[in-house]
Structure formats: structure tokens, C-alpha cells
Amino acid sequence: MVDIVHHGITFPDAPRVFDLHWDDRGVITTSRGARRLHRAPVTTEFIVAWSTSGSRLRPHGFSIESDMSPARRPVIVLHWGDGRAVDLGVMAEALRAGQEDQRRRDVAMAERQAYIAERTVEVHARLRSTQAAVGWAWSPQAGLKVRELLDAPSLVEWQWAAAEHLIARAESAVVAAQSKVATAAAEVEEADLVAVEDAEVRAAVLAAVQHITRFDDDLATESNGVGWSPATSKPGHVLAQETVLDAPRAVVGMRLLRRHPRQVPEHLRSILGLAA
């Protein structure tokens, strides 16, 4: 192929780059004036360059035609209309700049992916820690959201915020439950303290509360006669975390146990005077 002179204008030949094999269609007249049209099947070299520097190649006449060839392969269409040949040195510099931009984008993407992976591990760890310690404080709906977050292999910003919100809700619910237990303990009558004045009885109350708590896996969401009920679940979990119960808290615990006597082990029922 050679340069073509048309109406006094020189239309240069297509550049020998990217292993492209050009088909010269000659000079055509378009709404933008005369153009020399070349077409070539895409090559791997061109696609690599286009993927990183497409916007930098367009000023040099390159564009990808939207139509498909009979072989169902996209073709490269190269237009020139101003009689100006491609400056390969300028184009090479544009490619280098495009590749450098792509390299920076790749580095930024890799850094972001690494950060997302690190944050996902951290958020999952915080959720699991909260779930293990005070998962009982979440509502069933919140618990479902927690499971969805834990099942997700990768979390992004809005999910990090959602996880922190769920953790904060659990912490607030714990404080509220502890406050209710403390209030109930403070309102215990003197006459009620007599039944738990023996340390063995208070220890039995704690053991029974902890026993029922261990079977409260569904967090009172199912009516199966196992674990706490919705009304007793949160105070039961609060008391189960104690190592020793004082007399007022033991009275609160006894009130809970009276609502679930059949779940109290027999040897503890005998100490507490609970009927099955």
C-alpha cells in the first residue's frame, strides 16, 4: 500500500502497527469530507493497546467499528481526512502514557482489593466475637442480617457500616437488658430474699439459669419448649453471664426458673423446691 493523492490532498497509508493486516478501501466521501478508509481484523496486540489506551489512539485515527464482519469478528476501521500521517513516535508515547495510567489503575485496584479483604476479615471477626458473646441481644431480624454478612465472602463500605450498626445495636440491647435486671433486683422485697439466703440455693439458681441458656440456641424464636421464652431470654442470658449471684439477683433468677421448671435438672429442682 502507498499514499494516495486525491484532489490535491495526500492520504497516507495505514501504519504498520499492532500486527494489523489492512484492507485499503480507498478514499470515500463522508459528511465530514474525504476519508481514506482502511479495515483490518482485530489482533491481540491491538486489543491490548486499545484496552489500556483507546482514548489515546482515537486522535491517531483508530476506531472500532460496531458492525461485525462475515466471520463474526469485529474489525478495526482507520480514517484519515486531513492528509496527515500518523506520527509513530507520538503514538508510541501515547501508548506508554496509557499503559502507565492502566498500571496505576491496576495498582490502585489491587490495593483496594487487598484493603477490602483485610476489612472483611476484621468485620467478620467483630461480628463473630459479638455473636459469641452477646448474640442473644440481637432481634431475629438483626440476627438474619448478621448471618447474611458472615456468609458474604467479601464486604464493602456500606456493609462495614451495617455491621458496625448491628454491633452497636447488640451492645445497646445488652445495656438495656442489664438495666432491666438491675431494676428488677433493686425492687426485690425483703420477704423474697429469705428463699435465697443460702449460698447453695443461689449457686443452684445460677447453675439452672446457665443450663437453660445453653439450650437457647434459637434465642426464643421457636416455641419448642427448649431454652428461654421471648420474655425470659434476655434477662436469662444476662444472669447466665454472672459467676456468682447475690441474693436480689438470685430472686430474679428464681422468677425466671419458675416459668421453665421442666427444663431445670432434677437435682437442681430439689434444691430450689421447684415442681416439674
PDB file of C-alpha atoms in Angstrom:
ATOM      1  CA  MET A   1       0.000   0.000   0.000  1.00  0.00           C
ATOM      2  CA  VAL A   2       1.122   3.572  -0.697  1.00  0.00           C
ATOM      3  CA  ASP A   3      -0.021   7.097  -0.051  1.00  0.00           C
ATOM      4  CA  ILE A   4      -2.938   8.289  -2.225  1.00  0.00           C
ATOM      5  CA  VAL A   5      -3.329  11.802  -3.626  1.00  0.00           C
ATOM      6  CA  HIS A   6      -6.976  12.791  -4.050  1.00  0.00           C
ATOM      7  CA  HIS A   7      -7.965  16.278  -5.240  1.00  0.00           C
ATOM      8  CA  GLY A   8      -4.562  17.549  -4.264  1.00  0.00           C
ATOM      9  CA  ILE A   9      -4.710  16.033  -0.791  1.00  0.00           C
ATOM     10  CA  THR A  10      -2.340  13.257   0.226  1.00  0.00           C
ATOM     11  CA  PHE A  11      -3.970  10.474   2.165  1.00  0.00           C
ATOM     12  CA  PRO A  12      -1.296   8.430   3.935  1.00  0.00           C
ATOM     13  CA  ASP A  13      -1.126   4.677   4.068  1.00  0.00           C
ATOM     14  CA  ALA A  14      -2.200   2.849   7.221  1.00  0.00           C
ATOM     15  CA  PRO A  15       0.556   2.460   9.809  1.00  0.00           C
ATOM     16  CA  ARG A  16       2.222  -0.913  10.193  1.00  0.00           C
ATOM     17  CA  VAL A  17       1.482  -1.418  13.878  1.00  0.00           C
ATOM     18  CA  PHE A  18      -0.118  -3.986  16.212  1.00  0.00           C
ATOM     19  CA  ASP A  19       0.339  -6.761  13.624  1.00  0.00           C
ATOM     20  CA  LEU A  20      -2.683  -5.389  11.735  1.00  0.00           C
ATOM     21  CA  HIS A  21      -3.262  -6.554   8.157  1.00  0.00           C
ATOM     22  CA  TRP A  22      -5.028  -3.692   6.459  1.00  0.00           C
ATOM     23  CA  ASP A  23      -7.547  -3.812   3.613  1.00  0.00           C
ATOM     24  CA  ASP A  24      -7.386  -0.489   1.766  1.00  0.00           C
ATOM     25  CA  ARG A  25     -10.895   0.650   0.786  1.00  0.00           C
ATOM     26  CA  GLY A  26      -9.628   3.798  -0.926  1.00  0.00           C
ATOM     27  CA  VAL A  27     -10.845   7.358  -0.478  1.00  0.00           C
ATOM     28  CA  ILE A  28     -14.515   7.868   0.305  1.00  0.00           C
ATOM     29  CA  THR A  29     -16.611  10.995   0.758  1.00  0.00           C
ATOM     30  CA  THR A  30     -18.448  11.385   4.046  1.00  0.00           C
ATOM     31  CA  SER A  31     -20.377  14.169   5.770  1.00  0.00           C
ATOM     32  CA  ARG A  32     -17.048  15.182   7.264  1.00  0.00           C
ATOM     33  CA  GLY A  33     -15.273  15.292   3.929  1.00  0.00           C
ATOM     34  CA  ALA A  34     -12.940  12.879   2.199  1.00  0.00           C
ATOM     35  CA  ARG A  35     -11.601   9.945   4.149  1.00  0.00           C
ATOM     36  CA  ARG A  36      -9.229   7.176   3.275  1.00  0.00           C
ATOM     37  CA  LEU A  37     -10.650   4.034   4.764  1.00  0.00           C
ATOM     38  CA  HIS A  38      -8.686   1.024   5.923  1.00  0.00           C
ATOM     39  CA  ARG A  39     -10.069  -2.020   7.676  1.00  0.00           C
ATOM     40  CA  ALA A  40      -8.350  -4.860   9.466  1.00  0.00           C
ATOM     41  CA  PRO A  41      -9.392  -7.770  11.688  1.00  0.00           C
ATOM     42  CA  VAL A  42      -8.542  -7.170  15.302  1.00  0.00           C
ATOM     43  CA  THR A  43      -5.337  -8.611  16.689  1.00  0.00           C
ATOM     44  CA  THR A  44      -4.303  -9.441  20.213  1.00  0.00           C
ATOM     45  CA  GLU A  45      -1.671  -6.692  20.164  1.00  0.00           C
ATOM     46  CA  PHE A  46      -4.228  -4.084  19.165  1.00  0.00           C
ATOM     47  CA  ILE A  47      -6.808  -5.186  21.731  1.00  0.00           C
ATOM     48  CA  VAL A  48      -4.167  -4.998  24.474  1.00  0.00           C
ATOM     49  CA  ALA A  49      -3.232  -1.475  23.369  1.00  0.00           C
ATOM     50  CA  TRP A  50      -6.872  -0.427  22.949  1.00  0.00           C
ATOM     51  CA  SER A  51      -7.851  -1.738  26.383  1.00  0.00           C
ATOM     52  CA  THR A  52      -5.284   0.491  28.075  1.00  0.00           C
ATOM     53  CA  SER A  53      -5.032   3.411  25.636  1.00  0.00           C
ATOM     54  CA  GLY A  54      -8.162   3.530  23.494  1.00  0.00           C
ATOM     55  CA  SER A  55      -8.781   7.208  24.195  1.00  0.00           C
ATOM     56  CA  ARG A  56      -5.174   7.965  23.256  1.00  0.00           C
ATOM     57  CA  LEU A  57      -5.388   6.016  19.984  1.00  0.00           C
ATOM     58  CA  ARG A  58      -8.533   7.717  18.685  1.00  0.00           C
ATOM     59  CA  PRO A  59      -6.756  11.011  17.854  1.00  0.00           C
ATOM     60  CA  HIS A  60      -4.460   8.967  15.581  1.00  0.00           C
ATOM     61  CA  GLY A  61      -7.403   7.732  13.514  1.00  0.00           C
ATOM     62  CA  PHE A  62      -8.217   4.425  15.156  1.00  0.00           C
ATOM     63  CA  SER A  63     -11.761   3.406  15.973  1.00  0.00           C
ATOM     64  CA  ILE A  64     -13.584   0.101  16.399  1.00  0.00           C
ATOM     65  CA  GLU A  65     -16.469  -0.434  14.025  1.00  0.00           C
ATOM     66  CA  SER A  66     -19.707  -1.559  15.648  1.00  0.00           C
ATOM     67  CA  ASP A  67     -20.664  -3.833  12.758  1.00  0.00           C
ATOM     68  CA  MET A  68     -19.400  -7.372  12.545  1.00  0.00           C
ATOM     69  CA  SER A  69     -17.565  -8.949   9.649  1.00  0.00           C
ATOM     70  CA  PRO A  70     -18.966 -12.021   7.850  1.00  0.00           C
ATOM     71  CA  ALA A  71     -16.635 -14.068  10.030  1.00  0.00           C
ATOM     72  CA  ARG A  72     -18.368 -12.513  13.071  1.00  0.00           C
ATOM     73  CA  ARG A  73     -15.186 -10.776  14.129  1.00  0.00           C
ATOM     74  CA  PRO A  74     -15.080  -7.056  14.917  1.00  0.00           C
ATOM     75  CA  VAL A  75     -12.938  -5.057  12.504  1.00  0.00           C
ATOM     76  CA  ILE A  76     -10.695  -2.075  13.067  1.00  0.00           C
ATOM     77  CA  VAL A  77     -11.593   0.983  10.982  1.00  0.00           C
ATOM     78  CA  LEU A  78      -8.910   3.606  10.432  1.00  0.00           C
ATOM     79  CA  HIS A  79      -9.898   7.024   8.984  1.00  0.00           C
ATOM     80  CA  TRP A  80      -7.757   9.894   7.816  1.00  0.00           C
ATOM     81  CA  GLY A  81      -9.179  13.015   6.222  1.00  0.00           C
ATOM     82  CA  ASP A  82      -6.623  15.746   6.749  1.00  0.00           C
ATOM     83  CA  GLY A  83      -3.706  14.346   4.816  1.00  0.00           C
ATOM     84  CA  ARG A  84      -1.697  13.909   7.998  1.00  0.00           C
ATOM     85  CA  ALA A  85       0.185  10.673   8.561  1.00  0.00           C
ATOM     86  CA  VAL A  86       0.372   9.034  11.944  1.00  0.00           C
ATOM     87  CA  ASP A  87       3.428  10.085  13.922  1.00  0.00           C
ATOM     88  CA  LEU A  88       4.502   6.713  15.279  1.00  0.00           C
ATOM     89  CA  GLY A  89       6.737   8.312  17.886  1.00  0.00           C
ATOM     90  CA  VAL A  90       3.877  10.407  19.257  1.00  0.00           C
ATOM     91  CA  MET A  91       1.569   7.406  19.157  1.00  0.00           C
ATOM     92  CA  ALA A  92       4.125   5.252  20.972  1.00  0.00           C
ATOM     93  CA  GLU A  93       4.396   7.893  23.688  1.00  0.00           C
ATOM     94  CA  ALA A  94       0.597   7.994  23.953  1.00  0.00           C
ATOM     95  CA  LEU A  95       0.581   4.221  24.360  1.00  0.00           C
ATOM     96  CA  ARG A  96       3.238   4.369  27.051  1.00  0.00           C
ATOM     97  CA  ALA A  97       1.225   7.020  28.869  1.00  0.00           C
ATOM     98  CA  GLY A  98      -1.916   4.919  28.556  1.00  0.00           C
ATOM     99  CA  GLN A  99      -0.146   1.828  29.821  1.00  0.00           C
ATOM    100  CA  GLU A 100       1.234   3.787  32.765  1.00  0.00           C
ATOM    101  CA  ASP A 101      -2.259   5.055  33.570  1.00  0.00           C
ATOM    102  CA  GLN A 102      -3.523   1.480  33.415  1.00  0.00           C
ATOM    103  CA  ARG A 103      -0.674   0.310  35.636  1.00  0.00           C
ATOM    104  CA  ARG A 104      -1.613   2.932  38.227  1.00  0.00           C
ATOM    105  CA  ARG A 105      -5.255   1.867  37.996  1.00  0.00           C
ATOM    106  CA  ASP A 106      -4.245  -1.775  38.402  1.00  0.00           C
ATOM    107  CA  VAL A 107      -2.124  -0.944  41.442  1.00  0.00           C
ATOM    108  CA  ALA A 108      -4.951   1.100  42.954  1.00  0.00           C
ATOM    109  CA  MET A 109      -7.413  -1.720  42.288  1.00  0.00           C
ATOM    110  CA  ALA A 110      -5.081  -4.305  43.811  1.00  0.00           C
ATOM    111  CA  GLU A 111      -4.579  -2.109  46.871  1.00  0.00           C
ATOM    112  CA  ARG A 112      -8.331  -1.622  47.214  1.00  0.00           C
ATOM    113  CA  GLN A 113      -8.996  -5.345  46.859  1.00  0.00           C
ATOM    114  CA  ALA A 114      -6.368  -6.072  49.496  1.00  0.00           C
ATOM    115  CA  TYR A 115      -7.902  -3.452  51.793  1.00  0.00           C
ATOM    116  CA  ILE A 116     -11.403  -4.846  51.229  1.00  0.00           C
ATOM    117  CA  ALA A 117     -10.148  -8.355  52.011  1.00  0.00           C
ATOM    118  CA  GLU A 118      -8.450  -7.111  55.192  1.00  0.00           C
ATOM    119  CA  ARG A 119     -11.509  -5.150  56.309  1.00  0.00           C
ATOM    120  CA  THR A 120     -13.769  -8.118  55.546  1.00  0.00           C
ATOM    121  CA  VAL A 121     -11.687 -10.311  57.851  1.00  0.00           C
ATOM    122  CA  GLU A 122     -11.812  -7.641  60.568  1.00  0.00           C
ATOM    123  CA  VAL A 123     -15.572  -7.085  60.261  1.00  0.00           C
ATOM    124  CA  HIS A 124     -16.302 -10.821  60.207  1.00  0.00           C
ATOM    125  CA  ALA A 125     -14.148 -11.259  63.316  1.00  0.00           C
ATOM    126  CA  ARG A 126     -16.016  -8.477  65.146  1.00  0.00           C
ATOM    127  CA  LEU A 127     -19.383  -9.912  64.167  1.00  0.00           C
ATOM    128  CA  ARG A 128     -18.401 -13.431  65.270  1.00  0.00           C
ATOM    129  CA  SER A 129     -16.990 -12.116  68.539  1.00  0.00           C
ATOM    130  CA  THR A 130     -20.181 -10.177  69.248  1.00  0.00           C
ATOM    131  CA  GLN A 131     -22.300 -13.139  68.167  1.00  0.00           C
ATOM    132  CA  ALA A 132     -20.429 -15.474  70.514  1.00  0.00           C
ATOM    133  CA  ALA A 133     -20.528 -13.073  73.451  1.00  0.00           C
ATOM    134  CA  VAL A 134     -23.939 -11.413  73.211  1.00  0.00           C
ATOM    135  CA  GLY A 135     -25.629 -12.742  70.079  1.00  0.00           C
ATOM    136  CA  TRP A 136     -28.738 -13.238  72.204  1.00  0.00           C
ATOM    137  CA  ALA A 137     -29.164  -9.461  72.279  1.00  0.00           C
ATOM    138  CA  TRP A 138     -29.995  -9.273  68.570  1.00  0.00           C
ATOM    139  CA  SER A 139     -33.563  -9.430  67.352  1.00  0.00           C
ATOM    140  CA  PRO A 140     -34.391 -12.267  64.917  1.00  0.00           C
ATOM    141  CA  GLN A 141     -34.273  -9.778  62.038  1.00  0.00           C
ATOM    142  CA  ALA A 142     -30.893  -8.448  63.148  1.00  0.00           C
ATOM    143  CA  GLY A 143     -29.612 -11.990  63.578  1.00  0.00           C
ATOM    144  CA  LEU A 144     -30.598 -12.757  59.983  1.00  0.00           C
ATOM    145  CA  LYS A 145     -28.684  -9.717  58.737  1.00  0.00           C
ATOM    146  CA  VAL A 146     -25.657 -10.825  60.739  1.00  0.00           C
ATOM    147  CA  ARG A 147     -25.745 -14.259  59.121  1.00  0.00           C
ATOM    148  CA  GLU A 148     -26.009 -12.672  55.670  1.00  0.00           C
ATOM    149  CA  LEU A 149     -22.930 -10.555  56.364  1.00  0.00           C
ATOM    150  CA  LEU A 150     -20.993 -13.518  57.720  1.00  0.00           C
ATOM    151  CA  ASP A 151     -21.916 -15.598  54.666  1.00  0.00           C
ATOM    152  CA  ALA A 152     -20.704 -12.902  52.256  1.00  0.00           C
ATOM    153  CA  PRO A 153     -17.135 -13.690  51.098  1.00  0.00           C
ATOM    154  CA  SER A 154     -16.354 -10.010  50.618  1.00  0.00           C
ATOM    155  CA  LEU A 155     -17.825  -6.895  52.217  1.00  0.00           C
ATOM    156  CA  VAL A 156     -17.710  -3.285  51.030  1.00  0.00           C
ATOM    157  CA  GLU A 157     -18.181   0.071  52.716  1.00  0.00           C
ATOM    158  CA  TRP A 158     -21.948   0.060  53.220  1.00  0.00           C
ATOM    159  CA  GLN A 159     -21.735  -3.458  54.641  1.00  0.00           C
ATOM    160  CA  TRP A 160     -18.969  -2.405  57.045  1.00  0.00           C
ATOM    161  CA  ALA A 161     -21.274   0.347  58.271  1.00  0.00           C
ATOM    162  CA  ALA A 162     -24.183  -2.108  58.540  1.00  0.00           C
ATOM    163  CA  ALA A 163     -22.036  -4.469  60.605  1.00  0.00           C
ATOM    164  CA  GLU A 164     -20.961  -1.688  62.970  1.00  0.00           C
ATOM    165  CA  HIS A 165     -24.603  -0.653  63.339  1.00  0.00           C
ATOM    166  CA  LEU A 166     -25.583  -4.227  64.232  1.00  0.00           C
ATOM    167  CA  ILE A 167     -22.767  -4.475  66.762  1.00  0.00           C
ATOM    168  CA  ALA A 168     -23.828  -1.173  68.324  1.00  0.00           C
ATOM    169  CA  ARG A 169     -27.430  -2.401  68.491  1.00  0.00           C
ATOM    170  CA  ALA A 170     -26.322  -5.553  70.285  1.00  0.00           C
ATOM    171  CA  GLU A 171     -24.285  -3.538  72.768  1.00  0.00           C
ATOM    172  CA  SER A 172     -27.233  -1.211  73.400  1.00  0.00           C
ATOM    173  CA  ALA A 173     -29.574  -4.172  73.853  1.00  0.00           C
ATOM    174  CA  VAL A 174     -27.175  -5.715  76.377  1.00  0.00           C
ATOM    175  CA  VAL A 175     -27.061  -2.493  78.370  1.00  0.00           C
ATOM    176  CA  ALA A 176     -30.860  -2.290  78.304  1.00  0.00           C
ATOM    177  CA  ALA A 177     -31.230  -5.917  79.437  1.00  0.00           C
ATOM    178  CA  GLN A 178     -28.687  -5.446  82.209  1.00  0.00           C
ATOM    179  CA  SER A 179     -30.522  -2.325  83.327  1.00  0.00           C
ATOM    180  CA  LYS A 180     -33.827  -4.205  83.492  1.00  0.00           C
ATOM    181  CA  VAL A 181     -32.267  -6.985  85.566  1.00  0.00           C
ATOM    182  CA  ALA A 182     -30.677  -4.421  87.880  1.00  0.00           C
ATOM    183  CA  THR A 183     -34.019  -2.632  88.268  1.00  0.00           C
ATOM    184  CA  ALA A 184     -35.813  -5.894  88.995  1.00  0.00           C
ATOM    185  CA  ALA A 185     -33.165  -6.827  91.564  1.00  0.00           C
ATOM    186  CA  ALA A 186     -33.436  -3.433  93.239  1.00  0.00           C
ATOM    187  CA  GLU A 187     -37.195  -3.874  93.607  1.00  0.00           C
ATOM    188  CA  VAL A 188     -36.987  -7.287  95.319  1.00  0.00           C
ATOM    189  CA  GLU A 189     -38.873  -7.353  98.627  1.00  0.00           C
ATOM    190  CA  GLU A 190     -37.116  -8.353 101.840  1.00  0.00           C
ATOM    191  CA  ALA A 191     -39.503 -11.270 102.263  1.00  0.00           C
ATOM    192  CA  ASP A 192     -38.383 -12.739  98.916  1.00  0.00           C
ATOM    193  CA  LEU A 193     -34.741 -12.778  99.972  1.00  0.00           C
ATOM    194  CA  VAL A 194     -35.339 -15.435 102.609  1.00  0.00           C
ATOM    195  CA  ALA A 195     -35.714 -18.180  99.983  1.00  0.00           C
ATOM    196  CA  VAL A 196     -32.235 -17.494  98.559  1.00  0.00           C
ATOM    197  CA  GLU A 197     -30.280 -16.607 101.668  1.00  0.00           C
ATOM    198  CA  ASP A 198     -28.425 -19.942 101.468  1.00  0.00           C
ATOM    199  CA  ALA A 199     -25.356 -19.800  99.184  1.00  0.00           C
ATOM    200  CA  GLU A 200     -26.133 -23.310  97.907  1.00  0.00           C
ATOM    201  CA  VAL A 201     -29.544 -22.127  96.711  1.00  0.00           C
ATOM    202  CA  ARG A 202     -28.064 -19.106  94.946  1.00  0.00           C
ATOM    203  CA  ALA A 203     -25.471 -21.348  93.272  1.00  0.00           C
ATOM    204  CA  ALA A 204     -28.269 -23.700  92.168  1.00  0.00           C
ATOM    205  CA  VAL A 205     -30.199 -20.753  90.695  1.00  0.00           C
ATOM    206  CA  LEU A 206     -27.141 -19.727  88.684  1.00  0.00           C
ATOM    207  CA  ALA A 207     -26.483 -23.307  87.530  1.00  0.00           C
ATOM    208  CA  ALA A 208     -30.107 -23.721  86.427  1.00  0.00           C
ATOM    209  CA  VAL A 209     -30.106 -20.399  84.589  1.00  0.00           C
ATOM    210  CA  GLN A 210     -26.880 -21.318  82.801  1.00  0.00           C
ATOM    211  CA  HIS A 211     -28.269 -24.759  81.951  1.00  0.00           C
ATOM    212  CA  ILE A 212     -31.344 -23.336  80.205  1.00  0.00           C
ATOM    213  CA  THR A 213     -29.225 -20.691  78.480  1.00  0.00           C
ATOM    214  CA  ARG A 214     -27.033 -23.366  76.901  1.00  0.00           C
ATOM    215  CA  PHE A 215     -30.122 -24.724  75.123  1.00  0.00           C
ATOM    216  CA  ASP A 216     -31.371 -21.330  73.957  1.00  0.00           C
ATOM    217  CA  ASP A 217     -29.761 -21.633  70.511  1.00  0.00           C
ATOM    218  CA  ASP A 218     -32.866 -20.335  68.750  1.00  0.00           C
ATOM    219  CA  LEU A 219     -32.889 -17.274  71.045  1.00  0.00           C
ATOM    220  CA  ALA A 220     -36.549 -17.825  71.908  1.00  0.00           C
ATOM    221  CA  THR A 221     -37.651 -17.599  68.283  1.00  0.00           C
ATOM    222  CA  GLU A 222     -39.290 -21.050  68.308  1.00  0.00           C
ATOM    223  CA  SER A 223     -41.965 -22.413  70.643  1.00  0.00           C
ATOM    224  CA  ASN A 224     -40.265 -25.756  71.217  1.00  0.00           C
ATOM    225  CA  GLY A 225     -40.140 -25.951  74.996  1.00  0.00           C
ATOM    226  CA  VAL A 226     -36.353 -25.683  74.924  1.00  0.00           C
ATOM    227  CA  GLY A 227     -34.439 -22.650  76.146  1.00  0.00           C
ATOM    228  CA  TRP A 228     -35.919 -19.349  77.209  1.00  0.00           C
ATOM    229  CA  SER A 229     -39.126 -17.697  76.070  1.00  0.00           C
ATOM    230  CA  PRO A 230     -39.213 -14.224  74.467  1.00  0.00           C
ATOM    231  CA  ALA A 231     -39.997 -12.696  77.870  1.00  0.00           C
ATOM    232  CA  THR A 232     -37.219 -14.506  79.745  1.00  0.00           C
ATOM    233  CA  SER A 233     -34.466 -14.813  77.125  1.00  0.00           C
ATOM    234  CA  LYS A 234     -32.604 -11.549  77.613  1.00  0.00           C
ATOM    235  CA  PRO A 235     -32.680 -11.486  81.441  1.00  0.00           C
ATOM    236  CA  GLY A 236     -31.775 -15.181  81.429  1.00  0.00           C
ATOM    237  CA  HIS A 237     -28.698 -14.526  79.296  1.00  0.00           C
ATOM    238  CA  VAL A 238     -27.711 -11.562  81.461  1.00  0.00           C
ATOM    239  CA  LEU A 239     -27.818 -13.661  84.643  1.00  0.00           C
ATOM    240  CA  ALA A 240     -26.075 -16.618  82.962  1.00  0.00           C
ATOM    241  CA  GLN A 241     -23.002 -14.471  82.389  1.00  0.00           C
ATOM    242  CA  GLU A 242     -22.544 -13.947  86.135  1.00  0.00           C
ATOM    243  CA  THR A 243     -20.069 -16.036  88.109  1.00  0.00           C
ATOM    244  CA  VAL A 244     -21.889 -15.536  91.415  1.00  0.00           C
ATOM    245  CA  LEU A 245     -25.410 -14.282  92.104  1.00  0.00           C
ATOM    246  CA  ASP A 246     -26.157 -12.047  95.044  1.00  0.00           C
ATOM    247  CA  ALA A 247     -29.481 -12.543  96.812  1.00  0.00           C
ATOM    248  CA  PRO A 248     -31.546  -9.963  94.849  1.00  0.00           C
ATOM    249  CA  ARG A 249     -30.342 -11.315  91.511  1.00  0.00           C
ATOM    250  CA  ALA A 250     -30.957 -14.855  92.662  1.00  0.00           C
ATOM    251  CA  VAL A 251     -34.573 -13.877  93.347  1.00  0.00           C
ATOM    252  CA  VAL A 252     -34.828 -12.513  89.792  1.00  0.00           C
ATOM    253  CA  GLY A 253     -33.355 -15.782  88.535  1.00  0.00           C
ATOM    254  CA  MET A 254     -35.867 -17.832  90.550  1.00  0.00           C
ATOM    255  CA  ARG A 255     -38.723 -15.908  88.948  1.00  0.00           C
ATOM    256  CA  LEU A 256     -37.394 -16.859  85.531  1.00  0.00           C
ATOM    257  CA  LEU A 257     -36.931 -20.508  86.502  1.00  0.00           C
ATOM    258  CA  ARG A 258     -40.494 -20.790  87.780  1.00  0.00           C
ATOM    259  CA  ARG A 259     -41.614 -20.162  84.197  1.00  0.00           C
ATOM    260  CA  HIS A 260     -39.462 -23.049  82.906  1.00  0.00           C
ATOM    261  CA  PRO A 261     -39.412 -25.633  85.731  1.00  0.00           C
ATOM    262  CA  ARG A 262     -39.349 -28.676  83.464  1.00  0.00           C
ATOM    263  CA  GLN A 263     -36.060 -27.579  81.942  1.00  0.00           C
ATOM    264  CA  VAL A 264     -34.314 -27.380  85.305  1.00  0.00           C
ATOM    265  CA  PRO A 265     -32.301 -30.559  86.041  1.00  0.00           C
ATOM    266  CA  GLU A 266     -33.885 -32.707  88.744  1.00  0.00           C
ATOM    267  CA  HIS A 267     -31.070 -32.347  91.267  1.00  0.00           C
ATOM    268  CA  LEU A 268     -31.331 -28.552  90.990  1.00  0.00           C
ATOM    269  CA  ARG A 269     -35.113 -28.594  91.234  1.00  0.00           C
ATOM    270  CA  SER A 270     -34.851 -30.411  94.565  1.00  0.00           C
ATOM    271  CA  ILE A 271     -32.530 -27.721  95.919  1.00  0.00           C
ATOM    272  CA  LEU A 272     -34.734 -24.922  94.624  1.00  0.00           C
ATOM    273  CA  GLY A 273     -38.013 -26.519  95.596  1.00  0.00           C
ATOM    274  CA  LEU A 274     -39.373 -26.360  92.059  1.00  0.00           C
ATOM    275  CA  ALA A 275     -42.091 -28.752  90.920  1.00  0.00           C
ATOM    276  CA  ALA A 276     -41.663 -30.208  87.426  1.00  0.00           C
TER     277      ALA A 276
END
